[in-house]
Each structure stands twice: as structure tokens, then as C-alpha cells.
Short mmCIF file of C-alpha atoms in Angstrom, two decimals:
data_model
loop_
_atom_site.label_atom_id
_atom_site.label_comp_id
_atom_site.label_asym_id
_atom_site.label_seq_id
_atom_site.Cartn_x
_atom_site.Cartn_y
_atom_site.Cartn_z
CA UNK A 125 -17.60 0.76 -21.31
CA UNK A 126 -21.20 1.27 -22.61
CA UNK A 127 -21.38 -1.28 -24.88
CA UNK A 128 -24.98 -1.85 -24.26
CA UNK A 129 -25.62 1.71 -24.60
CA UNK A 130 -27.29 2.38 -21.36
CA UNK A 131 -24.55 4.11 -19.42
CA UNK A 132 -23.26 7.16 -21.04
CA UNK A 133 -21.89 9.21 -18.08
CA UNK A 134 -19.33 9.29 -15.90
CA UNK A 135 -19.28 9.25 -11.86
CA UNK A 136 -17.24 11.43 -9.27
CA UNK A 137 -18.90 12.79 -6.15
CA UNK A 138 -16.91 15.39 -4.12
CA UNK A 139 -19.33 16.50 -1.59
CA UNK A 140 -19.03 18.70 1.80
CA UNK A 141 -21.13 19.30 4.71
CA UNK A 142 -24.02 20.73 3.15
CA UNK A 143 -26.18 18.58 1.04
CA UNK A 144 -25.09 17.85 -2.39
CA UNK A 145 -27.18 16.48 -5.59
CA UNK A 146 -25.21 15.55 -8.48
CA UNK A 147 -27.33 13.86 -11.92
CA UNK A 148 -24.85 11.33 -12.85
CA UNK A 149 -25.59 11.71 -16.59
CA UNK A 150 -25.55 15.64 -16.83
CA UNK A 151 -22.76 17.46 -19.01
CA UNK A 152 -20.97 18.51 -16.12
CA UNK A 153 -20.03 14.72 -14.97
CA UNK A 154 -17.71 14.83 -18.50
CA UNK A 155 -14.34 14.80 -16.96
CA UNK A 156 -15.20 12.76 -14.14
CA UNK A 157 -14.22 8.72 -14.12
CA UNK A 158 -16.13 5.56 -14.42
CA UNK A 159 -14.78 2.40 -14.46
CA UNK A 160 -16.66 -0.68 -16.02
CA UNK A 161 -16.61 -4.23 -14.68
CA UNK A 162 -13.32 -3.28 -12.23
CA UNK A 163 -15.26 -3.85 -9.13
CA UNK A 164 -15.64 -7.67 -7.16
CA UNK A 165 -18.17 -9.73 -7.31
CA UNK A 166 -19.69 -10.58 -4.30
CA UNK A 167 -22.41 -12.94 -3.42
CA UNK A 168 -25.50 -10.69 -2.45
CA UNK A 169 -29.06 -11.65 -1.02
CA UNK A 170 -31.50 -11.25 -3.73
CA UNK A 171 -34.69 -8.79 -2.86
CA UNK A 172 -37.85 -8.37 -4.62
CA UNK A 173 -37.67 -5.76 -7.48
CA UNK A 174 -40.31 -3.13 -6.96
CA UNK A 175 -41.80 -1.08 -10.02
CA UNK A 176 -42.85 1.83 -8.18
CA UNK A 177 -40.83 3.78 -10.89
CA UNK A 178 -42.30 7.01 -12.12
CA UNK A 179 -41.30 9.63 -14.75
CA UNK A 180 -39.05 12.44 -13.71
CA UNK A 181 -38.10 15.83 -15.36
CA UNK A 182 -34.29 15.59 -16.42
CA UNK A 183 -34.28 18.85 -14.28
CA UNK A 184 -35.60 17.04 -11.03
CA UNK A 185 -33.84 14.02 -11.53
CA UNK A 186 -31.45 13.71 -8.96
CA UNK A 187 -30.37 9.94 -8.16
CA UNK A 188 -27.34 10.85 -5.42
CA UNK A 189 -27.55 12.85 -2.34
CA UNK A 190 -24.92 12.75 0.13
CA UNK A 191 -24.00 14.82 3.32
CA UNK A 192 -20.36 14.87 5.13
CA UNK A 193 -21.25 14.90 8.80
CA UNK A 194 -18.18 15.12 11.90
CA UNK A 195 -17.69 12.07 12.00
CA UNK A 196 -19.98 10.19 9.20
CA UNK A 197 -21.36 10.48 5.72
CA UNK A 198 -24.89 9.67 4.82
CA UNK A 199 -25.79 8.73 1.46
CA UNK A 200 -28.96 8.39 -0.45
CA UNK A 201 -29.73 6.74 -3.57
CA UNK A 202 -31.95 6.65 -6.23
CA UNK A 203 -33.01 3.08 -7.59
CA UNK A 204 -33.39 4.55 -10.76
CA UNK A 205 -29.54 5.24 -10.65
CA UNK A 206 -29.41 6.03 -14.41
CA UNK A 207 -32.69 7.45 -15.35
CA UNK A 208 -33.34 5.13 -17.77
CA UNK A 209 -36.50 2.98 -15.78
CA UNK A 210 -34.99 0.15 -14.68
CA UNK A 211 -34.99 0.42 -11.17
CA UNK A 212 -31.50 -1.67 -9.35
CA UNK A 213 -31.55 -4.16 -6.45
CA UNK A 214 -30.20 -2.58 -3.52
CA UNK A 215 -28.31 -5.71 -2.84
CA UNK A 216 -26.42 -4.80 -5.41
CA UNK A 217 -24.87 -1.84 -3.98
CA UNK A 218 -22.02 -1.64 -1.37
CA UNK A 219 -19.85 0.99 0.39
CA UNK A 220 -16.38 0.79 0.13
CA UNK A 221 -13.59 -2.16 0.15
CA UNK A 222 -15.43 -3.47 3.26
CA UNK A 223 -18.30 -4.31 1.19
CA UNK A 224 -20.54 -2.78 3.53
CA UNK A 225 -24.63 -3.12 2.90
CA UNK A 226 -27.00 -0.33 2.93
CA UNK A 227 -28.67 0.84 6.34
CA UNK A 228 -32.18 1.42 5.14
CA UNK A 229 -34.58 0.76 2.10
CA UNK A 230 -37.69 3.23 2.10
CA UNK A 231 -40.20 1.71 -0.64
CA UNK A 232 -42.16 5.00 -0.75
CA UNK A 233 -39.91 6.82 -2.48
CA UNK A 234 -37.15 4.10 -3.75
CA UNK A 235 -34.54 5.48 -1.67
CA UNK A 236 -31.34 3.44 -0.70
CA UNK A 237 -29.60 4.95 2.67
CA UNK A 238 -25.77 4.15 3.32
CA UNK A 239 -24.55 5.57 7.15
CA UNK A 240 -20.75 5.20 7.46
CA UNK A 241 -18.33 6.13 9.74
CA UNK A 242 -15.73 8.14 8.02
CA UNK A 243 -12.74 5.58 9.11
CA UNK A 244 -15.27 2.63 8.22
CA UNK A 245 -15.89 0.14 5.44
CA UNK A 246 -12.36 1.00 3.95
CA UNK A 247 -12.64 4.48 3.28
CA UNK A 248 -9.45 6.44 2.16
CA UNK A 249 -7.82 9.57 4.28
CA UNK A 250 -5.77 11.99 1.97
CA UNK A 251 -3.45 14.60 4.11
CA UNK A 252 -2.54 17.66 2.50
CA UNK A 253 -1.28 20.96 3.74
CA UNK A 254 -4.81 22.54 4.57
CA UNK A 255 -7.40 19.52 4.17
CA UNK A 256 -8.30 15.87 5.41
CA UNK A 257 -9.94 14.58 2.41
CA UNK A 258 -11.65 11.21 3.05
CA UNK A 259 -13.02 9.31 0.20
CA UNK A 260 -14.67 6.01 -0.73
CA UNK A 261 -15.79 3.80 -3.55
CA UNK A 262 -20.00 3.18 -3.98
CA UNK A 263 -19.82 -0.08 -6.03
CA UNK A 264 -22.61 -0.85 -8.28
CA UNK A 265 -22.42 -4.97 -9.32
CA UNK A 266 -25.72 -5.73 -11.18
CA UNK A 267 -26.93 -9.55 -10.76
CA UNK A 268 -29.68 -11.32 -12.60
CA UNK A 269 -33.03 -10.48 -11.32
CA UNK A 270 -34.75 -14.55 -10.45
CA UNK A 271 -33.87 -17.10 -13.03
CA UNK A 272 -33.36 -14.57 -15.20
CA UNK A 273 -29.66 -14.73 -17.61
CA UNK A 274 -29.92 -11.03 -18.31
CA UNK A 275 -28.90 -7.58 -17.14
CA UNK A 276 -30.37 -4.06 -17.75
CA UNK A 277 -27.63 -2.28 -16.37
CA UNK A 278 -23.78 -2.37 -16.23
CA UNK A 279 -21.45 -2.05 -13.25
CA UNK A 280 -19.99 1.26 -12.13
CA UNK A 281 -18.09 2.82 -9.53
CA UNK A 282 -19.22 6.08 -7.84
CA UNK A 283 -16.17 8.14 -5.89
CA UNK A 284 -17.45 9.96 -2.85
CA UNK A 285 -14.87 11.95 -1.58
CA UNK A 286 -15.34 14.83 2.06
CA UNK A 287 -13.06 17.33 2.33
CA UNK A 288 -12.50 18.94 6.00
CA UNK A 289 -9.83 21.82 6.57
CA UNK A 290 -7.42 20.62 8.71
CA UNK A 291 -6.51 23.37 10.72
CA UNK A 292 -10.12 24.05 11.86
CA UNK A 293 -11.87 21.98 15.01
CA UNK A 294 -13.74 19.10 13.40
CA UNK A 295 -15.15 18.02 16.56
CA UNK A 296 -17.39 21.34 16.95
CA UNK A 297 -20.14 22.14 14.79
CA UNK A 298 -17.82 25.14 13.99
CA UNK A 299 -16.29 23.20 11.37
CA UNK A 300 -17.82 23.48 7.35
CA UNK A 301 -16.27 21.39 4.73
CA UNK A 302 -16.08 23.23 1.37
CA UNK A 303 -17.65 22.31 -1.67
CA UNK A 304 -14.52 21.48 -3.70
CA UNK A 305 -15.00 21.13 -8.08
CA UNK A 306 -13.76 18.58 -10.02
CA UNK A 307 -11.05 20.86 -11.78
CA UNK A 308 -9.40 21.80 -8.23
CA UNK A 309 -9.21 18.47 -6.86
CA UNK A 310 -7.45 17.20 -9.66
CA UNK A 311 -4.81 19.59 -9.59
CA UNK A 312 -4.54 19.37 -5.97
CA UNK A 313 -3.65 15.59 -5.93
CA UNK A 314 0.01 14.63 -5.84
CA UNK A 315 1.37 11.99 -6.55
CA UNK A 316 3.97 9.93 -3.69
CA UNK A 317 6.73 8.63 -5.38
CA UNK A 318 8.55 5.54 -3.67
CA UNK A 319 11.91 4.24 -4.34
CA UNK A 320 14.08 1.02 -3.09
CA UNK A 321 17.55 1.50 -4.59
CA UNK A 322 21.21 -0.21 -3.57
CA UNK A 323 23.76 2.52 -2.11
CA UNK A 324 27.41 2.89 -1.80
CA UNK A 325 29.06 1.31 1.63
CA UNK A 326 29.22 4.89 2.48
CA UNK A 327 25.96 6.15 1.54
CA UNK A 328 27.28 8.57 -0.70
CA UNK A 329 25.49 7.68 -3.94
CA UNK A 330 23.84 4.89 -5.97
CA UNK A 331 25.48 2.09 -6.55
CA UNK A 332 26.63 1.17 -10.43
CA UNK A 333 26.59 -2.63 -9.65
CA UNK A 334 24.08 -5.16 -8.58
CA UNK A 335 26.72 -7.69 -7.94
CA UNK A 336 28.04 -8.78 -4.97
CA UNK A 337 29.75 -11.91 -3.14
CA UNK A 338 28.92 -13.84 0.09
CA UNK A 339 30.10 -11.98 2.64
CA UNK A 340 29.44 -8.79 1.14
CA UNK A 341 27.20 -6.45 2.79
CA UNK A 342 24.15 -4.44 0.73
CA UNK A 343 23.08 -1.28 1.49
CA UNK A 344 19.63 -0.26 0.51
CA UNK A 345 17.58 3.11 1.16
CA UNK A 346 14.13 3.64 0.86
CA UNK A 347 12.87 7.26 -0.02
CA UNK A 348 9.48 8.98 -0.38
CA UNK A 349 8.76 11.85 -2.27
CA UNK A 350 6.81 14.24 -0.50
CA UNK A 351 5.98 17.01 -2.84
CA UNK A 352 4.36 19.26 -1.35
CA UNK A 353 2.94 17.01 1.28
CA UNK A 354 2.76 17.74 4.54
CA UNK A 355 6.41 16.05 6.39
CA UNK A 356 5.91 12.52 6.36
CA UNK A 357 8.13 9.68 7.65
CA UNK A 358 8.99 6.71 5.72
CA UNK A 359 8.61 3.25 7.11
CA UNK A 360 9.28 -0.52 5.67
CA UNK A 361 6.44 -2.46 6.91
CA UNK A 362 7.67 -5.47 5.23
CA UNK A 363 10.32 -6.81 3.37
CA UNK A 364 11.11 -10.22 1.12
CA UNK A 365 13.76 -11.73 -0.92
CA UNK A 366 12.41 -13.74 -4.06
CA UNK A 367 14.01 -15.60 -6.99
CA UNK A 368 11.31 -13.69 -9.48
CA UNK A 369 10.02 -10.08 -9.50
CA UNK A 370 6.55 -10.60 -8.14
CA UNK A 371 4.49 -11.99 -5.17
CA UNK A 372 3.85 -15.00 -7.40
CA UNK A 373 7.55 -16.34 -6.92
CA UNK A 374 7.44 -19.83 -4.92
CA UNK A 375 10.58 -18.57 -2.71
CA UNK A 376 10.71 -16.24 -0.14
CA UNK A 377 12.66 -14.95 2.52
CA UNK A 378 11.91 -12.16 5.30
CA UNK A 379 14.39 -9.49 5.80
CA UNK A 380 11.69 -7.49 7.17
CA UNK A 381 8.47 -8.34 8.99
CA UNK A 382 5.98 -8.13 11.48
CA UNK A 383 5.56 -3.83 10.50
CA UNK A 384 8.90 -3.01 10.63
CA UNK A 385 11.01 -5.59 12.39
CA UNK A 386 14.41 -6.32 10.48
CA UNK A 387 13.89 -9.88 10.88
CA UNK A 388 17.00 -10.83 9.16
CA UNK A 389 19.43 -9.55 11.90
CA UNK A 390 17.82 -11.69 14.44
CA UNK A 391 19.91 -15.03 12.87
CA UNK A 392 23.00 -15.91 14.18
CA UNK A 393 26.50 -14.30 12.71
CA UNK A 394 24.25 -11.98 10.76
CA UNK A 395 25.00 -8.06 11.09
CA UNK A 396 21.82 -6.92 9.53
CA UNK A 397 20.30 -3.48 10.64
CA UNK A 398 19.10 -0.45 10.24
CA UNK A 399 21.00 3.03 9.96
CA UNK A 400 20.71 4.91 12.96
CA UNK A 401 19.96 8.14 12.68
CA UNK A 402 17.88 8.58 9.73
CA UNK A 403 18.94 11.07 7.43
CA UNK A 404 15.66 12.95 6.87
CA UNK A 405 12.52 11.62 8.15
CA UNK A 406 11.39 10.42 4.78
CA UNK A 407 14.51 8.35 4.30
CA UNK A 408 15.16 5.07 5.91
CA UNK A 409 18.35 2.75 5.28
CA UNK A 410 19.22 -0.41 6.02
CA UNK A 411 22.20 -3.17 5.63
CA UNK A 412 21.61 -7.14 5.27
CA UNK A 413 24.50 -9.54 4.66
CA UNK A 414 24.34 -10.91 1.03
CA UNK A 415 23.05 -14.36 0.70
CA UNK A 416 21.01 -16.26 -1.62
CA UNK A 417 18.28 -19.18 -1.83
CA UNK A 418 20.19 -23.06 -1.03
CA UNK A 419 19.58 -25.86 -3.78
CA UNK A 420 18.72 -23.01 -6.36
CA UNK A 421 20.76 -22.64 -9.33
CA UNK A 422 19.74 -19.10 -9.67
CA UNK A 423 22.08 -16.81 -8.34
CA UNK A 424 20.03 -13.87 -8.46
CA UNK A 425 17.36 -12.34 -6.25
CA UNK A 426 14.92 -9.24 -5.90
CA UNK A 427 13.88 -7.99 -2.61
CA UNK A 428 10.28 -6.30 -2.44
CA UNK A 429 9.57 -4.22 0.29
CA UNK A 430 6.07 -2.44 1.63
CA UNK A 431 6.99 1.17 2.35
CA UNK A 432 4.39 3.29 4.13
CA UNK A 433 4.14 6.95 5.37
CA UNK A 434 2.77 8.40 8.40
CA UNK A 435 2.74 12.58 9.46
CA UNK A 436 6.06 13.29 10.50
CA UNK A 437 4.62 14.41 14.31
CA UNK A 438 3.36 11.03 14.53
CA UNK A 439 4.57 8.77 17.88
CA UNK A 440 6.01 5.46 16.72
CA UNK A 441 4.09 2.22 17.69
CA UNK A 442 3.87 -1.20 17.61
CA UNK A 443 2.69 -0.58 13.48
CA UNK A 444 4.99 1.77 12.33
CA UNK A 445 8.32 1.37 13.28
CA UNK A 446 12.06 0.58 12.63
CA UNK A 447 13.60 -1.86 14.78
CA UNK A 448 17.29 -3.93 14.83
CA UNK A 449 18.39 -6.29 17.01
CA UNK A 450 21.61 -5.85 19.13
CA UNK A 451 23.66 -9.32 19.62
CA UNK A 452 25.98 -7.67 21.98
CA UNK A 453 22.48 -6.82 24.77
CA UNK A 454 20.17 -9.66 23.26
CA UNK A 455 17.64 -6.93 22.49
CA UNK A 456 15.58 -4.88 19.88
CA UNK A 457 15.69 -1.34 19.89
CA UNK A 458 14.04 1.25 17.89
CA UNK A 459 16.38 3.59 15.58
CA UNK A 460 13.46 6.07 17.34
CA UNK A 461 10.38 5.78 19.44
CA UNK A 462 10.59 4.28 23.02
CA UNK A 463 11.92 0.81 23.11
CA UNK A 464 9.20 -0.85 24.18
CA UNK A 465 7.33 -0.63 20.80
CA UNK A 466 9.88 -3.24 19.95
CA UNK A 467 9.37 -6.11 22.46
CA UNK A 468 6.72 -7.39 20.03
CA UNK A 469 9.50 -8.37 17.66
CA UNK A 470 9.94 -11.27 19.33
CA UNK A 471 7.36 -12.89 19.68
CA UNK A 472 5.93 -12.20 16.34
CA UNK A 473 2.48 -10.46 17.93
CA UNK A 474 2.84 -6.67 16.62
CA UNK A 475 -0.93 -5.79 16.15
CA UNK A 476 -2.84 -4.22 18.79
CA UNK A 477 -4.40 -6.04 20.87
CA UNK A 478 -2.89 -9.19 20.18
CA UNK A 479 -1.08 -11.42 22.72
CA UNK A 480 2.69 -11.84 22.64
CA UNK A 481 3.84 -15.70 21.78
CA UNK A 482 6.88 -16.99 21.94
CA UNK A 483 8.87 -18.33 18.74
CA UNK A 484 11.09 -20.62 18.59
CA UNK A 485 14.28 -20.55 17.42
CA UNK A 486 13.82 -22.07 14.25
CA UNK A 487 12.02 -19.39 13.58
CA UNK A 488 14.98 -17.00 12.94
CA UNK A 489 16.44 -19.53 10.47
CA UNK A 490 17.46 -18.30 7.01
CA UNK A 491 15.35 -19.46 4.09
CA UNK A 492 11.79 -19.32 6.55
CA UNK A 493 9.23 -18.01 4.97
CA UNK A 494 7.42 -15.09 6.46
CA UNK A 495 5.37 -14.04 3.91
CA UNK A 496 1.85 -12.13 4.80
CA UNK A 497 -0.60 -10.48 2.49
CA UNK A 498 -0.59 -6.48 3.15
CA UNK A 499 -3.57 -4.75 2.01
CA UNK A 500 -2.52 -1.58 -0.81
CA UNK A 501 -3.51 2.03 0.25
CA UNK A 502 -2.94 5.26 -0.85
CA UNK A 503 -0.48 6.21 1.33
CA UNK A 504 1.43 2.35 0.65
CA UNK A 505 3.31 1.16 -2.13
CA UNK A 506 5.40 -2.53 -2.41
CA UNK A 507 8.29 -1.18 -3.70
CA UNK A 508 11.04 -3.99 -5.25
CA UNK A 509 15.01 -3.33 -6.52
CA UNK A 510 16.70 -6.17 -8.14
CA UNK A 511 17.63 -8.22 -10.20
CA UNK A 512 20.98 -9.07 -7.39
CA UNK A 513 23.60 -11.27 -8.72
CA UNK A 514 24.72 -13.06 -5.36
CA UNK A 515 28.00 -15.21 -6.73
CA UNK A 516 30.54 -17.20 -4.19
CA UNK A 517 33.78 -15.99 -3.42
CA UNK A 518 35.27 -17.82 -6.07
CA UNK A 519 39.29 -18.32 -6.95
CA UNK A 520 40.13 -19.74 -10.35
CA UNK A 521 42.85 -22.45 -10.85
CA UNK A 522 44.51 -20.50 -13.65
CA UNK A 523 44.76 -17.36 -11.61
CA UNK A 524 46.80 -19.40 -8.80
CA UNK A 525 48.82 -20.71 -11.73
CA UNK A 526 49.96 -17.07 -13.15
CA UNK A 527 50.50 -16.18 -9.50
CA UNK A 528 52.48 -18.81 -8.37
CA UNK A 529 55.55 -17.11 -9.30
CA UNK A 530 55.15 -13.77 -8.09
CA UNK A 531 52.87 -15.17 -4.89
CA UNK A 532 54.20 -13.45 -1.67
CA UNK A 533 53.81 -14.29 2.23
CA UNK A 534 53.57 -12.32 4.97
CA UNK A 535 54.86 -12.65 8.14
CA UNK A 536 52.94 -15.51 9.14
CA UNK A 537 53.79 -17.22 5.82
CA UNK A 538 50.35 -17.23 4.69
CA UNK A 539 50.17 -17.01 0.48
CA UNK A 540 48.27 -14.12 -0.85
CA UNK A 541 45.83 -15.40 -3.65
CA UNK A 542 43.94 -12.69 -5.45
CA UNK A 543 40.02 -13.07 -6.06
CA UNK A 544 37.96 -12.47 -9.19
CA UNK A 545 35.16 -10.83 -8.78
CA UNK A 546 31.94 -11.14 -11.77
CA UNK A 547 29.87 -7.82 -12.18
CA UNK A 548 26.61 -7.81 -14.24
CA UNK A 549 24.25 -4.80 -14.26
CA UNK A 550 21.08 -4.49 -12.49
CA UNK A 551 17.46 -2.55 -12.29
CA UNK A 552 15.71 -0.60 -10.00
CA UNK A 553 12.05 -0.88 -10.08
CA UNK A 554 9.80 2.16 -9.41
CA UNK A 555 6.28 2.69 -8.16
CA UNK A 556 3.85 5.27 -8.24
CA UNK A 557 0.88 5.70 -6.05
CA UNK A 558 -1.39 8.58 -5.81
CA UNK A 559 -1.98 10.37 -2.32
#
């Protein structure tokens, strides 16, 4: 970063309900973060560049104000964003993952106004034991003025973060978010850790091997860490068997789908499920039959799952959930929650708001792909454990021949052939997202 030599300074805005300056390029931005060229690209309408620039003290030069309101933040910025002159396109700038544009453009004093709810244009909330922290990127993607090939300034990325206490009543004007320093916020972020790891059959410990036969059945918990988090509970949103370790593998299979639906159990002579109870709230196990992909010579797989938190207090719904399906009634059922936040599993249609559709049953076929796109957040991580060595139950000609022998029968005068069973190690794959 600042190759060109025109941006020197680094950007983080923590700001509360009272209106807060910050000069980007002052001494006191040191130990805040800027990232350079890390931002998309979008395609922006163009606006005339006006030169209604004039000098300003260092001392009054103030390029970002923002204010946390109850339930939006307002922001207003300088064109002269660096205080070098060149005055930026407010095309250029947008709120947030969303993308979204400014609200209003006043020539008179080059002022660019952003309004946004604080659930809108992809903002971030951060629970922790005393404050809802919501923050949000302000993206900065200079573009070539006209036909001209050249830019004055570089890209940046501006963190706007508003802190509310939590146990205060946000609705009322009662309620004043605290200025919080860079220094204290720091050290106040935790960090969720998320694991996927194979189990014991009885639960007891992690497993040694990665190994297994057909027929065998694998035992996987997900955990969070909570730290010192408020109580959170753990869900799998998604997950999906792959031959390689990434979302670029051309095979996949859904164990778990449609936010939280063990998809898997649905197919026929398949015992699939999750553990009911949980253990702790942020703990959730499951079991799936071992299997592995037809016409692949691979014997090996890695299953990726999207794990998620919610608070603890929090109702299950049709997006956060655990559900199995029980052969014996024909039905899914929650491991908590009321049932009918499991009806959707069906059908497929487990968003609000959309309308259920019945599948057929191909659709619960082994080796479908239900593969969907899930957007990262803070309090999200795709989580994967493998590499699984899935080998046939295999008996070896010169094993019978050693046996024959000694071979035995019971009482129906069936021959008792032992098995031989290959073990190779595997990994666990860890990680981290901040919270």
C-alpha cells in the first residue's frame, strides 16, 4: 500500500451517538487498518468532477463525520477524503457488502451523505456480554475520471463500527452509545473458534482413525468456542461431501442442507441423524452411514460443513435448526424447537416467505448434488474434517486359505471368515473467524 505516495494513513472509525470527526491522516489513526486494492470492483455511473476544492488548516480538516442513531447511522464525507486536493467521485464510494450508493450530494460544501439502516447494506452485528456492536465497511474504488487512463488516488476501506449497551432500552432516546478507542476494542474482540472432528461410537473422545468400511457408521461433532461470549448455540447450516478439500471440487454430495436439514437420512436404508439431546448448547453431533462417490477411484472424501451461532435464548426457526428424519413415522422432527419448523424439509422451501414445493423422490438419491453458495459472516465459518478413507469390506483369498483349517461353524453351519480391515491416518481442519 502507498506506492504512489498519496495515502499514508490508516482508517478505523468507531463512532457512538454523538457526533464524531476523525482526520484520517492524523497520528492517532497509526494502529488502525487499511487495506489496499481488497475491495470489488463495481461498475459505477460516472458524475462530473467539481473543483470547488479549497485550502483547509490540518487542524480543521475533518473529511468523516458520522452519527449512530436508534436505528440508523448517518455518514458524511469529505470529497477531499485525503487532504491532498484531489477531490473523489462520489460514485466511487459505497456502504457496505450491499454496495449501497450515497443518499445525497450537496455541491456547496462537497459533502457526500450515506443514511443506512443499521441491519442494511450488509452491515455486521457483534454480541458481547454488555454491547451490540454493529459495524460496516465504507469502500473507496477510484475509477478513471472521462477518457482518462489515470488515477490520483488509491482504494481504501474505512471501518465504521456503533456500539450500543445491550442491557439498556435502545428503542428510547434513553439510550447513549459510548465512544469506544481503538485500544479497547481490540482487546475486547474474541475470536470464535469452530471445529468439525470424527468421534468415538460412544462419544467419548476423538477418534485416532479416519478409516472406515461400508457399513460403518461416522460420528462427527461440531463445537464452538465461546470465550467469553455470551451462550450461543451451534448450528450446521449446511453440509457436503467432496473428493478434494475445497468448494472447487467437481463432486458433491449433501449430508446437510436447506439450514439445517440432515438431508442424508431422508434416503432409503440410511440411519443418518442427529444426536438427540445436545450435550451443551454449543455442541451439535451427528451420525451418517459411510459411503463414498460411484465410478471414482478415489476412496477418500472430506465433508465441509457451514456452522453458525445464534444467542442461546434464541427460538429455533425455519433458518436455524437441527432436524432428522424418522423412517419408522415418515416425518422430520427437530432435536429442539416445535416440529413444525421442520415441515420445510421436505419440500426444499426453508426461507421465509417462500412457498413449499414438492420434490420428488429422486431428489433424496445419493450422489445429488445440493450444493448452494452461503454468504461468510462473522458469526459463520465453513468448517471441513477429512481426508476419510472409505474402503469395501474386503476378504483376502490368502486369509480364507490360512483359515481353512481352523474355520469353525456355528449352529447353522455357516463358516466364520475373518475381515481385514486398512487404517490410514487422517486431518482435521480448523477455522478461525473473528466475532
Amino acid at each position: 500500500m502507498g506506492q504512489g505516495g498519496q495515502i499514508g494513513c490508516l482508517f478505523l472509525l468507531l463512532v457512538s451517538s454523538e457526533l464524531v470527526s476523525v482526520d484520517l491522516c492524523s497520528s492517532s489513526s497509526s494502529r488502525s487498518f487499511f487495506r489496499d486494492g481488497d475491495s470489488p470492483r463495481p461498475d459505477y455511473e460516472s458524475s462530473p468532477i467539481h473543483s470547488s476544492w479549497r485550502h483547509r488548516s490540518r487542524a480543521q480538516f475533518l473529511p468523516v463525520r458520522v452519527q449512530c442513531l436508534e436505528k440508523k447511522l448517518v455518514a458524511n464525507i469529505q470529497r477531499d477524503l485525503f487532504g491532498k486536493g484531489n477531490l473523489i467521485n462520489p460514485s466511487d464510494l459505497t456502504l457496505g457488502p450491499g454496495a449501497c450508493q450515497y443518499t445525497a450530494f450537496h455541491e456547496s460544501n462537497d459533502t457526500i451523505v450515506f443514511e443506512a439502516g443499521l441491519h442494511e447494506c450488509g452491515s455486521r452485528l457483534q454480541v458481547t456480554t454488555d454491547l451490540l456492536v454493529y459495524s460496516i465497511n465504507l469502500y473507496y474504488n477510484p475509477t478513471p475520471v472521462g477518457n482518462s487512463v489515470i488515477l490520483r488516488n488509491s482504494p481504501a476501506v474505512i471501518l465504521i463500527e456503533c456500539s450500543y449497551p445491550r442491557r439498556s432500552n435502545v428503542s428510547s432516546k434513553a439510550v447513549q452509545p459510548t465512544w469506544t478507542p481503538f485500544g479497547s476494542t481490540l482487546s475486547s474482540q474474541k475470536r470464535l473458534k469452530f471445529t468439525l472432528q470424527l468421534m468415538t461410537d460412544d462419544w467419548s473422545t476423538k477418534r485416532a482413525s479416519s478409516s472406515y468400511q461400508l457399513g460403518d457408521v461416522i460420528s462427527i461433532q461440531a463445537d464452538v468456542n465461546t470465550g467469553s461470549h455470551v451462550a450461543l448455540r451451534l448450528f450446521i447450516d449446511s453440509c457436503v461431501a467432496m473428493l478434494k478439500p475445497n468448494q472447487e471440487s467437481t463432486h458433491h454430495y449433501a449430508i446437510i442442507d436447506f439450514h439445517g436439514c440432515l438431508v442424508d437420512g431422508r434416503s432409503e436404508n440410511v440411519g443418518s441423524t442427529f444426536i438427540s439431546p445436545r450435550p451443551k448448547p454449543e455442541t451439535l453431533r451427528f451420525i451418517v452411514d459411510a459411503f463414498k462417490f460411484s465410478r471414482e477411484a478415489k476412496d477418500q472424501i472430506y465433508i465441509m460443513c457451514h456452522l453458525k451461532v445464534t444467542e442461546a435464548a434464541d427460538v429455533p426457526d425455519l433458518s436455524n435448526k437441527a432436524c432428522s428424519f424418522n423412517k419408522s413415522s415418515q416425518e422430520w422432527f427437530p432435536i429442539e424447537g416445535t416440529e413444525d419448523i421442520c415441515t420445510c424439509c421436505e419440500t426444499g422451501s426453508c426461507r421465509k416467505g417462500h412457498l413449499p414445493k414438492r420434490l420428488t423422490r429422486s431428489h433424496w438419491k445419493r450422489n445429488k448434488l445440493y450444493w448452494k453458495d452461503v454468504p461468510g459472516k462473522e458469526t459463520e465459518a465453513d468448517v471441513v474434517v477429512g481426508p476419510l478413507v472409505i474402503s469395501d469390506v474386503t476378504v483376502y483369498p490368502s486369509n480364507i486359505a490360512k483359515q481353512d483349517k481352523r474355520a469353525r461353524t456355528n449352529s447353522q453351519g455357516v463358516e466364520k471368515v475373518p475381515q481385514t480391515l486398512l487404517l490410514a491416518a487422517g486431518s482435521v481442519v480448523y477455522f478461525f473467524l473473528s466475532c
